[in-house]
Amino acid sequence: MNIRPATADDAEFLKTMLFEAARWNPDWPREAMEEVLDEPVLRRYHEGWGRPGDGGVIAELDGQPVGAVWYRQFTEAEPGYGFVDEKTPELSVAVQPMHRRKGIGHALLHSAMVQAREEGSQALSLSVAVHNRSRMMYQRAGFHRVAEEGDHWTMVANL
Ligand SMILES: CC(C)(COP(=O)(O)OP(=O)(O)OC[C@H]1O[C@@H](n2cnc3c(N)ncnc32)[C@H](O)[C@@H]1OP(=O)(O)O)[C@@H](O)C(=O)NCCC(=O)NCCS
């Protein structure tokens, strides 16, 4: 497995990963990707990908992208689900279903945290459903709960 920085050229792959992250629960009915990505809040996560402040890392197997952790700064006026402030990028994470539970998500998370710190960020945030078992991965990486809304937690890691 190879991990490399995400670029503007990864916009289409990151859309497929955003779809996986937004519809993480396999028990939910399958919806069309384009419809999901067109939801007003989700559009904030992918529109104009590659603008200043956007960053992340991509995992590749045999040269093909299989997963990503990527982040973006949101505004008070148009926040993400895990918004804490305008300086703190919010991350998203997904690995293609057939490549899960092999340590890729954990490795990506670690790399993204190192990269964000090198870029000058002091913290990263995220939003996770309480029942999503990726929460354990975040907690092990140093994320802690800062807010709770419905069945979602907002978590922050100081870098
Ligand atoms: C969450 C996700 C990115 C994890 O990637 P991954 O490559 O499978 O993660 P890893 O193999 O590094 O596992 C990391 C840890 O995450 C937790 N975890 C993740 N998915 C899990 C699952 N389905 N069941 C149990 N634990 C899980 C475990 O603590 C695991 O550690 P362990 O294998 O030592 O028990 C991947 O499962 C995924 O893409 N899920 C759908 C999208 C999603 O939920 N995104 C997050 C939205 S907030």
Coordinates of C-alpha atoms and ligand atoms in Angstrom, one line a residue:
M1 CA 0.0 0.0 0.0
N2 CA 1.2 3.5 -0.9
I3 CA -0.1 6.7 0.8
R4 CA 0.3 10.0 -1.1
P5 CA -1.1 13.5 -0.7
A6 CA -4.5 14.2 -2.4
T7 CA -4.5 16.8 -5.2
A8 CA -7.2 18.5 -7.2
D9 CA -7.0 15.6 -9.7
D10 CA -8.5 13.3 -7.0
A11 CA -11.8 15.2 -7.0
E12 CA -13.8 12.5 -8.7
F13 CA -12.4 9.7 -6.5
L14 CA -13.1 11.8 -3.4
K15 CA -16.7 12.2 -4.4
T16 CA -17.1 8.4 -4.4
M17 CA -15.4 8.3 -1.0
L18 CA -17.7 11.0 0.3
F19 CA -20.7 8.9 -0.9
E20 CA -19.3 6.0 1.1
A21 CA -18.8 8.1 4.2
A22 CA -22.2 9.7 4.0
R23 CA -24.0 6.4 3.5
W24 CA -21.8 4.3 5.7
N25 CA -24.5 2.0 7.1
P26 CA -25.0 -1.0 4.8
D27 CA -28.5 -1.5 6.3
W28 CA -29.7 1.8 4.8
P29 CA -31.4 1.6 1.3
R30 CA -28.9 2.2 -1.5
E31 CA -29.4 5.6 -3.1
A32 CA -28.0 7.0 -6.3
M33 CA -24.6 8.6 -5.7
E34 CA -25.4 11.8 -7.7
E35 CA -28.5 12.4 -5.6
V36 CA -26.7 12.0 -2.3
L37 CA -23.8 14.2 -3.4
D38 CA -26.3 16.9 -4.5
E39 CA -27.6 17.3 -0.9
P40 CA -27.0 20.9 0.1
V41 CA -24.7 20.2 3.1
L42 CA -22.8 17.5 1.3
R43 CA -22.1 19.8 -1.7
R44 CA -20.1 21.9 0.7
Y45 CA -17.7 19.0 1.1
H46 CA -16.9 18.4 -2.6
E47 CA -17.7 21.6 -4.6
G48 CA -14.5 23.2 -6.0
W49 CA -12.3 20.5 -4.5
G50 CA -8.6 21.6 -4.5
R51 CA -9.1 25.1 -3.3
P52 CA -6.5 26.6 -0.8
G53 CA -6.9 24.9 2.5
D54 CA -8.1 21.6 1.1
G55 CA -5.9 18.6 1.8
G56 CA -5.7 15.0 2.5
V57 CA -4.1 11.7 1.7
I58 CA -5.0 8.8 -0.7
A59 CA -4.2 5.2 -0.2
E60 CA -3.3 3.3 -3.4
L61 CA -3.0 -0.4 -4.1
D62 CA -1.2 -1.3 -7.3
G63 CA -1.5 2.3 -8.3
Q64 CA -5.3 2.4 -7.9
P65 CA -6.9 4.6 -5.2
V66 CA -8.7 2.5 -2.5
G67 CA -9.3 5.0 0.3
A68 CA -8.8 8.5 1.6
V69 CA -8.8 10.8 4.5
W70 CA -9.3 14.4 3.3
Y71 CA -10.2 17.7 5.0
R72 CA -11.4 21.2 4.3
Q73 CA -12.1 24.4 6.2
F74 CA -15.7 25.4 6.5
T75 CA -17.3 28.7 7.4
E76 CA -19.6 29.8 10.1
A77 CA -22.2 30.6 7.4
E78 CA -21.9 27.3 5.6
P79 CA -20.6 24.8 8.2
G80 CA -19.9 21.1 7.8
Y81 CA -21.5 18.5 10.2
G82 CA -18.4 18.5 12.4
F83 CA -17.7 22.3 12.3
V84 CA -16.0 23.8 15.3
D85 CA -14.4 27.0 13.9
E86 CA -13.2 28.5 10.7
K87 CA -9.5 27.6 11.4
T88 CA -10.1 23.9 12.1
P89 CA -10.4 21.7 9.0
E90 CA -13.0 19.0 9.2
L91 CA -12.0 15.6 7.9
S92 CA -13.8 12.8 6.2
V93 CA -12.7 9.2 5.8
A94 CA -13.6 6.2 3.7
V95 CA -12.1 3.0 2.3
Q96 CA -13.5 1.0 -0.5
P97 CA -15.7 -1.8 1.0
M98 CA -13.5 -4.7 -0.3
H99 CA -10.4 -3.2 1.3
R100 CA -11.7 -2.5 4.8
R101 CA -10.4 -3.9 8.1
K102 CA -6.9 -4.2 6.8
G103 CA -5.5 -1.2 8.7
I104 CA -5.8 1.2 5.7
G105 CA -8.2 3.6 7.5
H106 CA -5.9 3.8 10.5
A107 CA -2.8 4.4 8.4
L108 CA -4.6 7.1 6.4
L109 CA -5.8 8.9 9.5
H110 CA -2.3 9.0 11.0
S111 CA -0.8 10.3 7.7
A112 CA -3.5 13.0 7.4
M113 CA -3.0 14.2 10.9
V114 CA 0.8 14.5 10.3
Q115 CA 0.2 16.3 7.0
A116 CA -2.3 18.8 8.5
R117 CA 0.1 19.6 11.3
E118 CA 2.9 20.2 8.8
E119 CA 0.6 22.5 6.9
G120 CA 0.1 24.5 10.0
S121 CA -3.3 23.3 11.4
Q122 CA -3.5 23.0 15.1
A123 CA -6.5 20.7 15.2
L124 CA -8.8 18.6 13.0
S125 CA -12.5 17.9 13.6
L126 CA -15.0 15.4 12.4
S127 CA -18.6 14.3 12.8
V128 CA -19.4 10.6 13.4
A129 CA -22.6 8.7 14.2
V130 CA -22.5 7.2 17.7
H131 CA -23.1 3.8 16.2
N132 CA -20.4 4.0 13.6
R133 CA -17.6 1.8 14.8
S134 CA -15.0 4.0 13.1
R135 CA -15.5 6.1 16.3
M136 CA -13.1 3.6 18.1
M137 CA -10.5 4.4 15.4
Y138 CA -10.8 8.1 16.0
Q139 CA -10.6 7.8 19.8
R140 CA -7.4 5.7 19.4
A141 CA -5.9 8.4 17.2
G142 CA -6.5 11.1 19.8
F143 CA -9.9 12.5 18.9
H144 CA -12.3 13.4 21.7
R145 CA -15.9 14.4 21.8
V146 CA -16.5 18.1 22.0
A147 CA -20.2 18.2 21.1
E148 CA -23.2 15.9 20.7
E149 CA -26.2 16.5 18.5
G150 CA -28.8 13.8 18.1
D151 CA -27.0 10.6 17.4
H152 CA -23.8 12.3 16.1
W153 CA -20.7 13.4 17.9
T154 CA -18.4 16.2 16.9
M155 CA -14.8 15.1 17.7
V156 CA -11.5 17.1 17.7
A157 CA -7.9 16.1 17.8
N158 CA -5.2 18.5 18.8
L159 CA -2.3 18.1 16.5
Ligands
LIG1 C1 -14.3 3.7 8.7 C2 -13.4 3.1 7.7 C3 -12.8 4.3 6.9 C4 -12.2 2.4 8.4 O1 -11.3 2.0 7.4 P1 -10.6 0.6 7.6 O2 -9.5 0.5 6.6 O3 -11.6 -0.5 7.5 O4 -10.0 0.7 9.0 P2 -8.9 -0.1 9.8 O5 -8.8 -1.5 9.1 O6 -7.7 0.7 9.9 O7 -9.6 -0.3 11.2 C5 -9.5 0.7 12.1 C6 -10.4 0.5 13.3 O8 -11.7 1.1 13.0 C7 -12.7 0.4 13.8 N1 -13.6 -0.2 12.8 C8 -13.8 0.4 11.6 N2 -14.8 -0.3 11.0 C9 -15.3 -1.2 11.8 C10 -16.3 -2.2 11.7 N3 -17.1 -2.4 10.7 N4 -16.5 -3.0 12.8 C11 -15.7 -2.9 13.9 N5 -14.7 -2.0 14.0 C12 -14.5 -1.2 13.0 C13 -11.9 -0.7 14.5 O9 -11.6 -0.1 15.8 C14 -10.7 -0.9 13.7 O10 -9.6 -1.4 14.4 P3 -9.4 -3.0 14.5 O11 -9.5 -3.6 13.1 O12 -8.0 -3.1 15.1 O13 -10.5 -3.5 15.4 C15 -14.1 2.1 6.7 O14 -14.7 1.1 7.5 C16 -15.2 2.8 5.9 O15 -14.9 3.3 4.8 N6 -16.4 2.8 6.4 C17 -17.5 3.5 5.6 C18 -17.4 4.9 5.6 C19 -17.4 5.5 7.0 O16 -18.0 5.0 7.9 N7 -16.7 6.6 7.2 C20 -16.7 7.4 8.4 C21 -17.8 8.3 8.5 S1 -17.6 9.3 10.0

